CSV table of C-alpha atoms and ligand atoms in Angstrom, one decimal:
chain,number,residue,atom,x,y,z
L,1,VAL,CA,23.9,-18.0,-5.4
L,2,ALA,CA,21.2,-20.4,-4.0
L,3,GLY,CA,22.8,-23.6,-3.0
L,4,PRO,CA,23.3,-26.3,-0.4
L,5,ALA,CA,25.1,-25.1,2.8
L,6,ARG,CA,25.6,-25.9,6.5
L,7,TRP,CA,24.0,-23.8,9.2
L,8,GLU,CA,23.9,-24.3,13.0
L,9,TYR,CA,20.4,-24.0,14.4
L,10,LEU,CA,21.7,-25.8,17.5
L,11,PRO,CA,25.2,-24.9,18.6
L,12,GLY,CA,27.9,-27.3,17.4
L,13,LYS,CA,25.3,-29.4,15.4
L,14,PRO,CA,25.2,-28.2,11.8
L,15,ALA,CA,22.2,-28.8,9.7
L,16,ASP,CA,22.2,-29.3,5.9
L,17,VAL,CA,20.3,-26.3,4.6
L,18,TRP,CA,19.7,-24.4,1.4
L,19,ALA,CA,20.9,-20.9,1.6
L,20,TYR,CA,21.8,-17.7,-0.4
L,21,SER,CA,25.3,-16.4,-0.5
L,22,ASP,CA,26.6,-13.2,-2.0
L,23,ALA,CA,29.3,-14.3,-4.5
L,24,ASN,CA,30.6,-10.7,-4.5
L,25,ALA,CA,31.3,-10.7,-0.8
L,26,PRO,CA,34.9,-11.4,0.3
L,27,ASP,CA,34.0,-14.6,2.1
L,28,ALA,CA,30.9,-15.4,0.0
L,29,ALA,CA,29.5,-17.5,2.9
L,30,ALA,CA,26.0,-18.8,2.6
L,31,GLN,CA,23.9,-17.7,5.5
L,32,VAL,CA,20.3,-18.1,6.9
L,33,PRO,CA,18.7,-15.7,6.4
L,34,GLY,CA,20.5,-14.8,3.2
L,35,PRO,CA,22.5,-11.6,2.8
L,36,MET,CA,20.5,-8.5,3.4
L,37,LEU,CA,19.9,-6.2,0.4
L,38,VAL,CA,20.1,-2.5,1.3
L,39,GLY,CA,19.3,0.3,-1.0
L,40,ARG,CA,17.6,3.7,-1.4
L,41,VAL,CA,14.6,4.8,-3.3
L,42,GLY,CA,15.7,5.4,-6.9
L,43,ASP,CA,18.5,2.9,-6.8
L,44,ARG,CA,18.7,0.5,-9.8
L,45,VAL,CA,19.2,-3.1,-8.6
L,46,THR,CA,20.7,-5.9,-10.6
L,47,VAL,CA,20.9,-9.4,-9.1
L,48,HIS,CA,22.5,-12.3,-11.0
L,49,LEU,CA,21.0,-15.4,-9.5
L,50,ARG,CA,22.9,-18.7,-10.0
L,51,ASN,CA,21.0,-21.8,-9.1
L,52,ALA,CA,23.3,-24.3,-7.4
L,53,LEU,CA,20.3,-26.2,-6.0
L,54,PRO,CA,19.4,-29.7,-7.2
L,55,GLU,CA,16.0,-28.4,-8.3
L,56,THR,CA,14.5,-25.4,-10.1
L,57,THR,CA,14.1,-22.1,-8.3
L,58,THR,CA,13.3,-18.4,-8.8
L,59,ILE,CA,13.5,-15.3,-6.6
L,60,HIS,CA,10.4,-13.3,-5.7
L,61,TRP,CA,10.9,-9.8,-4.3
L,62,HIS,CA,8.1,-9.8,-1.8
L,63,GLY,CA,6.6,-6.3,-1.6
L,64,LEU,CA,8.9,-4.6,-4.1
L,65,LYS,CA,7.1,-3.0,-7.1
L,66,VAL,CA,9.2,-4.6,-9.7
L,67,PRO,CA,8.3,-5.0,-13.4
L,68,ALA,CA,6.1,-8.2,-13.8
L,69,ALA,CA,8.9,-10.0,-15.8
L,70,HIS,CA,11.2,-9.7,-12.8
L,71,ASP,CA,8.7,-10.8,-10.1
L,72,GLY,CA,10.0,-14.3,-9.9
L,73,SER,CA,6.5,-15.9,-9.7
L,74,HIS,CA,5.1,-18.9,-11.6
L,75,VAL,CA,3.6,-16.6,-14.2
L,76,SER,CA,6.4,-14.1,-14.6
L,77,GLN,CA,9.3,-16.3,-15.7
L,78,LYS,CA,10.5,-19.8,-16.5
L,79,PRO,CA,11.9,-21.8,-13.7
L,80,VAL,CA,15.7,-21.3,-13.3
L,81,MET,CA,17.1,-24.8,-13.9
L,82,PRO,CA,19.9,-26.2,-11.7
L,83,GLY,CA,23.2,-24.8,-12.9
L,84,GLU,CA,21.5,-21.9,-14.7
L,85,THR,CA,21.5,-18.2,-14.1
L,86,PHE,CA,18.8,-15.5,-14.3
L,87,THR,CA,19.3,-11.7,-14.0
L,88,TYR,CA,16.7,-9.6,-12.1
L,89,GLU,CA,16.6,-5.9,-12.7
L,90,PHE,CA,14.4,-3.3,-11.1
L,91,THR,CA,14.4,0.2,-9.5
L,92,LEU,CA,13.5,0.7,-5.9
L,93,THR,CA,10.3,2.7,-5.6
L,94,ASP,CA,9.3,2.7,-2.0
L,95,ALA,CA,11.1,2.9,1.4
L,96,GLY,CA,10.3,0.1,3.7
L,97,THR,CA,11.1,-3.5,4.8
L,98,PHE,CA,10.8,-6.2,2.2
L,99,TRP,CA,12.2,-9.7,1.6
L,100,PHE,CA,13.1,-12.1,-1.1
L,101,HIS,CA,12.5,-15.8,-1.4
L,102,PRO,CA,11.9,-18.5,-4.0
L,103,HIS,CA,8.4,-18.9,-5.5
L,104,LEU,CA,8.7,-22.5,-6.6
L,105,ASP,CA,8.3,-25.3,-4.1
L,106,SER,CA,8.3,-22.5,-1.6
L,107,GLU,CA,7.1,-24.6,1.4
L,108,ASN,CA,10.3,-26.6,1.0
L,109,GLN,CA,12.8,-24.0,-0.3
L,110,ILE,CA,11.9,-21.3,2.2
L,111,GLU,CA,11.8,-23.8,5.1
L,112,ARG,CA,15.3,-25.0,4.2
L,113,GLY,CA,16.7,-21.5,4.6
L,114,LEU,CA,16.2,-19.6,1.3
L,115,TYR,CA,14.9,-16.2,2.4
L,116,ALA,CA,16.5,-12.8,3.1
L,117,PRO,CA,15.5,-9.3,4.2
L,118,ILE,CA,15.6,-6.1,2.1
L,119,VAL,CA,15.8,-2.6,3.5
L,120,VAL,CA,14.9,0.3,1.3
L,121,ARG,CA,15.6,3.7,2.7
L,122,GLY,CA,14.2,7.1,1.7
L,123,GLY,CA,15.5,8.7,-1.4
L,124,GLY,CA,16.4,12.3,-0.6
L,125,ALA,CA,18.4,14.1,2.2
L,126,ASP,CA,15.2,15.5,3.6
L,127,ASP,CA,13.3,12.2,3.4
L,128,ILE,CA,11.1,11.5,6.5
L,129,ASP,CA,12.3,7.9,6.5
L,130,ILE,CA,15.9,8.9,7.3
L,131,ASP,CA,14.8,11.7,9.7
L,132,ILE,CA,13.9,9.2,12.5
L,133,GLU,CA,16.7,9.6,15.0
L,134,VAL,CA,17.4,6.3,16.8
L,135,ASP,CA,20.3,4.9,18.8
L,136,ALA,CA,20.2,1.6,16.9
L,137,GLU,CA,18.4,0.1,14.0
L,138,ARG,CA,17.9,-3.7,13.8
L,139,MET,CA,16.4,-6.2,11.5
L,140,PHE,CA,14.7,-9.2,13.1
L,141,VAL,CA,13.8,-11.9,10.7
L,142,LEU,CA,11.5,-14.3,12.5
L,143,ASP,CA,11.1,-18.0,11.6
L,144,ASP,CA,10.8,-21.4,13.1
L,145,VAL,CA,12.3,-24.8,12.1
L,146,LYS,CA,11.7,-28.4,13.1
L,147,VAL,CA,15.1,-29.6,14.3
L,148,GLU,CA,16.0,-33.1,15.5
L,149,SER,CA,18.3,-33.6,18.5
L,150,THR,CA,21.2,-34.1,16.0
L,151,GLY,CA,20.7,-30.5,14.8
L,152,LYS,CA,19.4,-31.6,11.4
L,153,LEU,CA,16.2,-30.3,9.9
L,154,SER,CA,13.5,-32.9,10.4
L,155,GLU,CA,12.2,-34.5,7.2
L,156,THR,CA,9.0,-35.5,9.0
L,157,ILE,CA,6.0,-33.6,7.7
L,158,THR,CA,2.8,-34.4,9.6
L,159,PRO,CA,-0.8,-34.0,8.4
L,160,LEU,CA,-1.1,-31.1,10.9
L,161,ASP,CA,2.0,-29.5,9.3
L,162,LEU,CA,0.2,-29.6,5.9
L,163,MET,CA,-3.0,-28.3,7.4
L,164,VAL,CA,-1.7,-25.3,9.4
L,165,GLY,CA,1.8,-24.8,7.8
L,166,ARG,CA,4.9,-26.5,9.0
L,167,LEU,CA,5.3,-26.1,12.8
L,168,GLY,CA,8.8,-25.7,14.1
L,169,ASN,CA,10.2,-26.6,17.6
L,170,VAL,CA,12.9,-24.0,17.5
L,171,LEU,CA,12.2,-20.3,17.1
L,172,LEU,CA,14.7,-18.3,15.2
L,173,VAL,CA,15.7,-14.7,15.0
L,174,ASN,CA,18.0,-14.0,12.1
L,175,GLY,CA,18.7,-17.7,11.8
L,176,ARG,CA,19.7,-18.2,15.4
L,177,LYS,CA,17.9,-19.6,18.4
L,178,GLN,CA,17.4,-16.9,21.0
L,179,PRO,CA,20.3,-14.6,20.1
L,180,GLN,CA,21.7,-12.3,22.7
L,181,LEU,CA,22.2,-8.7,21.8
L,182,SER,CA,23.8,-5.9,23.8
L,183,THR,CA,22.5,-2.4,23.9
L,184,ARG,CA,22.1,0.4,26.4
L,185,ALA,CA,19.4,1.3,28.9
L,186,GLY,CA,17.3,4.2,27.6
L,187,ALA,CA,18.2,3.6,24.0
L,188,ARG,CA,15.6,4.3,21.3
L,189,GLU,CA,15.7,1.6,18.7
L,190,ARG,CA,14.0,1.0,15.4
L,191,TRP,CA,13.2,-2.6,14.8
L,192,ARG,CA,12.2,-4.1,11.5
L,193,LEU,CA,10.2,-7.3,12.1
L,194,LEU,CA,9.5,-9.8,9.3
L,195,ASN,CA,7.8,-13.2,9.6
L,196,ALA,CA,9.4,-15.7,7.2
L,197,ALA,CA,7.9,-18.8,8.7
L,198,ASN,CA,5.8,-21.2,6.7
L,199,GLY,CA,2.8,-21.1,8.9
L,200,THR,CA,3.7,-19.9,12.4
L,201,PHE,CA,2.2,-16.6,13.5
L,202,PHE,CA,4.3,-14.4,16.0
L,203,ASN,CA,2.6,-12.3,18.6
L,204,VAL,CA,5.5,-10.2,19.7
L,205,THR,CA,5.8,-8.4,23.0
L,206,LEU,CA,8.6,-6.8,25.1
L,207,PRO,CA,7.2,-7.0,28.7
L,208,GLY,CA,7.1,-3.6,30.3
L,209,HIS,CA,7.4,-1.8,27.0
L,210,LYS,CA,5.1,-0.3,24.4
L,211,LEU,CA,5.9,-0.9,20.8
L,212,ARG,CA,5.4,2.2,18.7
L,213,VAL,CA,4.4,0.9,15.3
L,214,ILE,CA,5.7,3.3,12.6
L,215,ALA,CA,5.5,1.3,9.4
L,216,TRP,CA,3.7,-1.6,7.7
L,217,ASP,CA,4.6,-3.7,4.7
L,218,GLY,CA,4.5,-0.7,2.3
L,219,GLY,CA,6.3,1.9,4.4
L,220,LEU,CA,5.7,4.5,7.0
L,221,LEU,CA,2.3,5.2,8.5
L,222,PRO,CA,0.9,8.7,8.5
L,223,GLU,CA,0.8,8.5,12.3
L,224,PRO,CA,2.5,5.9,14.6
L,225,TYR,CA,0.4,3.9,17.1
L,226,GLU,CA,1.3,2.1,20.3
L,227,THR,CA,0.6,-1.4,21.2
L,228,ASP,CA,1.6,-4.0,23.9
L,229,THR,CA,1.5,-6.9,21.5
L,230,LEU,CA,1.9,-7.2,17.8
L,231,VAL,CA,0.6,-10.1,15.7
L,232,ILE,CA,2.8,-10.8,12.7
L,233,ALA,CA,1.3,-13.2,10.1
L,234,PRO,CA,3.6,-15.1,7.7
L,235,GLY,CA,4.8,-12.7,5.0
L,236,GLU,CA,4.0,-9.5,7.0
L,237,ARG,CA,6.4,-6.8,8.1
L,238,TYR,CA,6.2,-4.1,10.8
L,239,GLU,CA,8.6,-1.5,11.9
L,240,VAL,CA,8.5,-0.3,15.5
L,241,LEU,CA,10.3,2.1,17.7
L,242,VAL,CA,11.0,1.0,21.3
L,243,ASP,CA,12.4,3.1,24.2
L,244,LEU,CA,14.3,0.6,26.2
L,245,ALA,CA,13.5,0.9,29.9
L,246,GLY,CA,15.5,-0.6,32.7
L,247,GLY,CA,19.0,0.0,34.1
L,248,ASP,CA,22.6,-1.0,33.3
L,249,GLY,CA,23.0,-4.7,33.8
L,250,ASP,CA,19.3,-5.6,33.2
L,251,THR,CA,18.2,-8.2,30.6
L,252,LEU,CA,15.1,-7.7,28.5
L,253,THR,CA,13.5,-10.6,26.7
L,254,LEU,CA,11.5,-10.2,23.5
L,255,GLN,CA,8.8,-12.9,23.5
L,256,THR,CA,6.1,-14.3,21.3
L,257,LEU,CA,2.7,-15.0,23.0
L,258,PHE,CA,0.0,-17.4,22.0
L,259,TYR,CA,-2.2,-16.2,19.2
L,260,ASP,CA,-5.3,-18.3,18.4
L,261,ARG,CA,-5.3,-18.8,14.6
L,262,GLY,CA,-7.7,-21.7,14.7
L,263,HIS,CA,-7.6,-25.5,14.3
L,264,ASP,CA,-7.1,-25.9,18.1
L,265,LEU,CA,-3.4,-25.3,18.0
L,266,PRO,CA,-1.9,-25.6,21.5
L,267,ASP,CA,-1.0,-22.6,23.6
L,268,PHE,CA,2.7,-22.9,24.5
L,269,GLY,CA,2.6,-19.7,26.6
L,270,PRO,CA,5.2,-17.0,26.2
L,271,ARG,CA,8.3,-18.1,24.3
L,272,PRO,CA,11.5,-16.2,24.2
L,273,LEU,CA,12.8,-14.8,20.8
L,274,LEU,CA,15.9,-13.0,21.9
L,275,THR,CA,17.5,-11.2,24.8
L,276,LEU,CA,18.8,-7.7,25.1
L,277,GLU,CA,21.6,-7.1,27.7
L,278,LEU,CA,21.6,-3.5,28.9
L,279,ASP,CA,25.2,-2.5,29.1
L,280,GLY,CA,25.6,1.1,30.1
L,281,ALA,CA,23.0,3.8,29.6
L,282,VAL,CA,22.2,6.5,27.0
L,283,THR,CA,22.7,9.8,28.6
L,284,GLY,CA,21.3,13.2,27.5
L,285,PRO,CA,17.8,14.0,26.3
L,286,ARG,CA,16.0,11.5,24.0
L,287,PRO,CA,15.9,12.7,20.4
L,288,ALA,CA,12.6,14.3,19.4
L,289,LEU,CA,10.3,12.2,17.2
L,290,PRO,CA,9.6,13.5,13.8
L,291,THR,CA,6.5,15.6,13.5
L,292,LYS,CA,5.7,14.3,10.0
L,293,TRP,CA,5.5,10.6,9.2
L,294,GLY,CA,4.4,8.7,6.1
L,295,ASP,CA,2.6,10.5,3.3
L,296,VAL,CA,-0.3,8.1,2.7
L,297,LYS,CA,-3.3,9.3,0.8
L,298,ALA,CA,-6.5,7.3,1.2
L,299,LEU,CA,-7.6,5.7,-2.1
L,300,ALA,CA,-10.9,7.4,-3.1
L,301,VAL,CA,-13.3,4.5,-2.8
L,302,ASP,CA,-17.0,5.1,-2.5
L,303,ALA,CA,-20.3,3.3,-3.1
L,304,SER,CA,-19.6,3.1,-6.8
L,305,THR,CA,-16.3,1.4,-6.5
L,306,PRO,CA,-16.5,-2.2,-7.9
L,307,VAL,CA,-16.3,-4.9,-5.2
L,308,ARG,CA,-14.6,-8.1,-6.1
L,309,LYS,CA,-15.4,-11.1,-3.8
L,310,LEU,CA,-12.9,-13.8,-3.0
L,311,LEU,CA,-13.8,-16.8,-0.9
L,312,LEU,CA,-11.1,-18.8,1.0
L,313,GLU,CA,-12.0,-22.4,1.7
L,314,GLU,CA,-10.2,-25.5,3.0
L,315,GLU,CA,-11.0,-29.2,2.6
L,316,GLU,CA,-9.5,-31.7,5.0
L,317,ALA,CA,-7.7,-34.7,3.7
L,318,ALA,CA,-10.3,-37.5,3.0
L,319,THR,CA,-8.0,-40.3,4.1
L,320,PRO,CA,-4.6,-40.3,5.9
L,321,ALA,CA,-2.9,-40.9,2.5
L,322,ASP,CA,-4.4,-37.7,1.1
L,323,GLU,CA,-3.5,-34.1,1.6
L,324,PRO,CA,-5.7,-31.2,2.5
L,325,ARG,CA,-6.8,-28.8,-0.3
L,326,PHE,CA,-7.2,-25.1,-0.3
L,327,PHE,CA,-9.4,-23.0,-2.6
L,328,ILE,CA,-10.0,-19.4,-3.7
L,329,ASN,CA,-13.5,-19.0,-5.2
L,330,LYS,CA,-13.8,-22.8,-5.5
L,331,GLU,CA,-10.7,-23.1,-7.6
L,332,ALA,CA,-7.3,-24.6,-6.8
L,333,PHE,CA,-4.1,-23.4,-8.5
L,334,PRO,CA,-3.0,-24.1,-11.2
L,335,ASP,CA,-6.6,-24.7,-12.4
L,336,VAL,CA,-7.7,-21.1,-11.9
L,337,THR,CA,-9.5,-18.5,-14.0
L,338,PRO,CA,-7.3,-15.3,-14.0
L,339,ILE,CA,-8.8,-12.1,-12.8
L,340,SER,CA,-8.5,-9.4,-15.4
L,341,VAL,CA,-8.4,-5.7,-14.6
L,342,GLY,CA,-7.5,-2.5,-16.5
L,343,MET,CA,-4.4,-0.4,-15.7
L,344,ASP,CA,-5.2,2.2,-13.0
L,345,ASP,CA,-8.5,0.5,-12.1
L,346,LEU,CA,-9.6,1.0,-8.5
L,347,GLU,CA,-11.4,-1.9,-6.8
L,348,ILE,CA,-12.4,-3.1,-3.4
L,349,TRP,CA,-11.4,-6.7,-2.8
L,350,GLU,CA,-13.6,-8.4,-0.2
L,351,VAL,CA,-11.8,-11.5,1.1
L,352,THR,CA,-14.0,-13.9,3.1
L,353,ASN,CA,-12.4,-16.7,5.0
L,354,ASP,CA,-14.8,-19.6,5.4
L,355,ALA,CA,-12.2,-21.8,7.1
L,356,THR,CA,-11.6,-22.5,10.7
L,357,MET,CA,-8.1,-21.0,10.6
L,358,ASP,CA,-6.6,-17.7,9.6
L,359,HIS,CA,-5.2,-17.2,6.1
L,360,PRO,CA,-2.7,-14.4,5.5
L,361,PHE,CA,-3.6,-13.0,2.0
L,362,HIS,CA,-0.8,-11.7,-0.1
L,363,LEU,CA,-1.0,-9.7,-3.4
L,364,HIS,CA,1.9,-9.2,-5.8
L,365,GLY,CA,2.8,-6.1,-7.8
L,366,THR,CA,1.2,-3.3,-5.8
L,367,PHE,CA,0.2,-2.3,-2.3
L,368,PHE,CA,-3.4,-2.0,-0.9
L,369,GLN,CA,-5.2,-0.2,1.9
L,370,VAL,CA,-7.2,-2.2,4.4
L,371,LEU,CA,-10.6,-0.7,4.9
L,372,ASP,CA,-12.8,-0.6,8.0
L,373,GLN,CA,-10.0,0.0,10.5
L,374,PRO,CA,-8.6,3.0,12.3
L,375,VAL,CA,-5.1,3.0,10.7
L,376,LEU,CA,-4.4,4.0,7.2
L,377,GLY,CA,-1.3,2.4,5.6
L,378,TRP,CA,0.0,0.4,2.7
L,379,LYS,CA,0.1,-3.4,2.9
L,380,ASP,CA,0.8,-6.3,0.6
L,381,THR,CA,-0.1,-9.1,3.1
L,382,VAL,CA,-3.1,-9.0,5.4
L,383,ASN,CA,-4.4,-11.7,7.8
L,384,VAL,CA,-7.9,-12.8,7.1
L,385,PRO,CA,-9.1,-14.3,10.4
L,386,GLN,CA,-11.0,-17.6,10.6
L,387,LYS,CA,-14.7,-17.0,9.6
L,388,GLY,CA,-13.9,-13.4,9.0
L,389,THR,CA,-13.9,-10.9,6.2
L,390,VAL,CA,-11.3,-8.3,5.2
L,391,ARG,CA,-11.9,-5.6,2.7
L,392,PHE,CA,-9.1,-3.6,1.0
L,393,ALA,CA,-8.9,-0.9,-1.6
L,394,VAL,CA,-6.4,-1.4,-4.4
L,395,ARG,CA,-5.4,0.5,-7.5
L,396,PHE,CA,-3.7,-1.6,-10.2
L,397,ASP,CA,-0.8,0.6,-11.2
L,398,ASN,CA,1.7,-2.1,-12.3
L,399,PRO,CA,0.9,-3.9,-15.6
L,400,GLY,CA,1.4,-7.5,-16.2
L,401,ALA,CA,0.6,-11.0,-14.8
L,402,TRP,CA,0.6,-11.3,-11.0
L,403,MET,CA,-0.2,-13.7,-8.3
L,404,PHE,CA,-2.1,-13.6,-5.1
L,405,HIS,CA,-2.1,-16.3,-2.5
L,406,CYS,CA,-2.2,-17.3,1.1
L,407,HIS,CA,1.2,-16.9,2.6
L,408,ILE,CA,1.0,-20.1,4.6
L,409,LEU,CA,3.2,-21.8,2.1
L,410,GLU,CA,1.6,-25.3,2.5
L,411,HIS,CA,-1.7,-23.7,1.5
L,412,ALA,CA,-0.3,-21.8,-1.4
L,413,ASP,CA,1.3,-25.0,-2.7
L,414,ARG,CA,-2.0,-26.9,-2.3
L,415,GLY,CA,-4.2,-24.6,-4.3
L,416,MET,CA,-4.8,-21.3,-2.4
L,417,MET,CA,-3.2,-19.2,-5.1
L,418,GLY,CA,-4.7,-17.1,-7.9
L,419,LEU,CA,-3.8,-15.1,-11.0
L,420,LEU,CA,-4.3,-11.4,-11.8
L,421,ASP,CA,-3.8,-9.8,-15.2
L,422,VAL,CA,-3.4,-6.0,-15.2
L,423,LYS,CA,-3.9,-4.9,-18.8
L,424,HIS,CA,-1.8,-2.1,-20.3
F,501,LIG,CU1,6.2,-13.8,-0.3
F,501,LIG,CU2,4.0,-14.7,-3.6
F,501,LIG,O1,5.1,-14.3,-1.9
F,502,LIG,CU1,5.0,-11.4,-2.9
F,503,LIG,CU1,-3.8,-20.3,4.3
């Protein structure tokens, strides 16, 4: 159920939010983020959505390869009217970290609390995904909200918010400001990180620790890699393993660092996301890491592979009463020419960002492989840096009408969205 609810971003000061609740759960309480959907590859999923909001909505299953008619986008279904229901049905095809959210008025609906994580685990007993031995597995859904001193969500949307995506003053992990978790020194943990913010980028670091990145949007990488900091653009997901250093009684703080995404956004310095209290220690030898990781085959692109060019542009508001506009190949949604491809076609998409801020580019319906970089992996959302170009290879293996767009929701809702037809 999607409907109005109360949620405390500031302790003791509830805000009026919009949130998902699981009507089958014993307490059926609405929560931000919404109830996590957990399944295994091969599972058949049925979700009966009831719209208890005062406006139309849909659910989009970000990253899941669902049939086009169940994708919840503008082109896949009619809006679900207030008081109405819609049933989504699909089979889980890939292990990984995904999420669901509305695809109508998303800058407003997601900001108000309508988003929730999805975990899909591997399918068989011998699946690599479930072979990774850890002491704990956690989901961290990152977001930010603009909250007034009363605890209410601010209704004020500034021209800067429209230009760069709504900027919050409170950072959230799983709907809470700086939550405190308890764990043990020496623990190996698997963290699933997801950025559900409208426009805020996170640049995650755990001081004194390496993050071992094991998965991207579309599942496990063929080989993990280590990093000190991890930039997560809106819409993206990463999975990391961390070996927690320190002793019993220590406190570790997961932080986000400044990342320059353009438009002269201020550097707030390191900001805390959550704290981990080390209570006790893991004894005994650390479990061995798997020797085999994701089974990712490189798409066979070569000089003959067709290259499709997409140009991202922005236009500042002409007067204070106007809003900025955002374009893909000079067109602004809904006035766009759909791209048409054949089933199983292989293409290279070359996305050039002519703007002075980053735009995270998201494609529905299938995963792609980013080219010109050392790591091979599946993604559905990739950051295209300001004045930069990203190329990715994609095979269209899911027929129907799909969308692609910038995942800064204010941009998507102001034109930076396009249509793709994959013919049978
Ligand atoms: Cu997460 Cu079309 O979106
Ligand atoms: Cu999506
Ligand atoms: Cu954008």
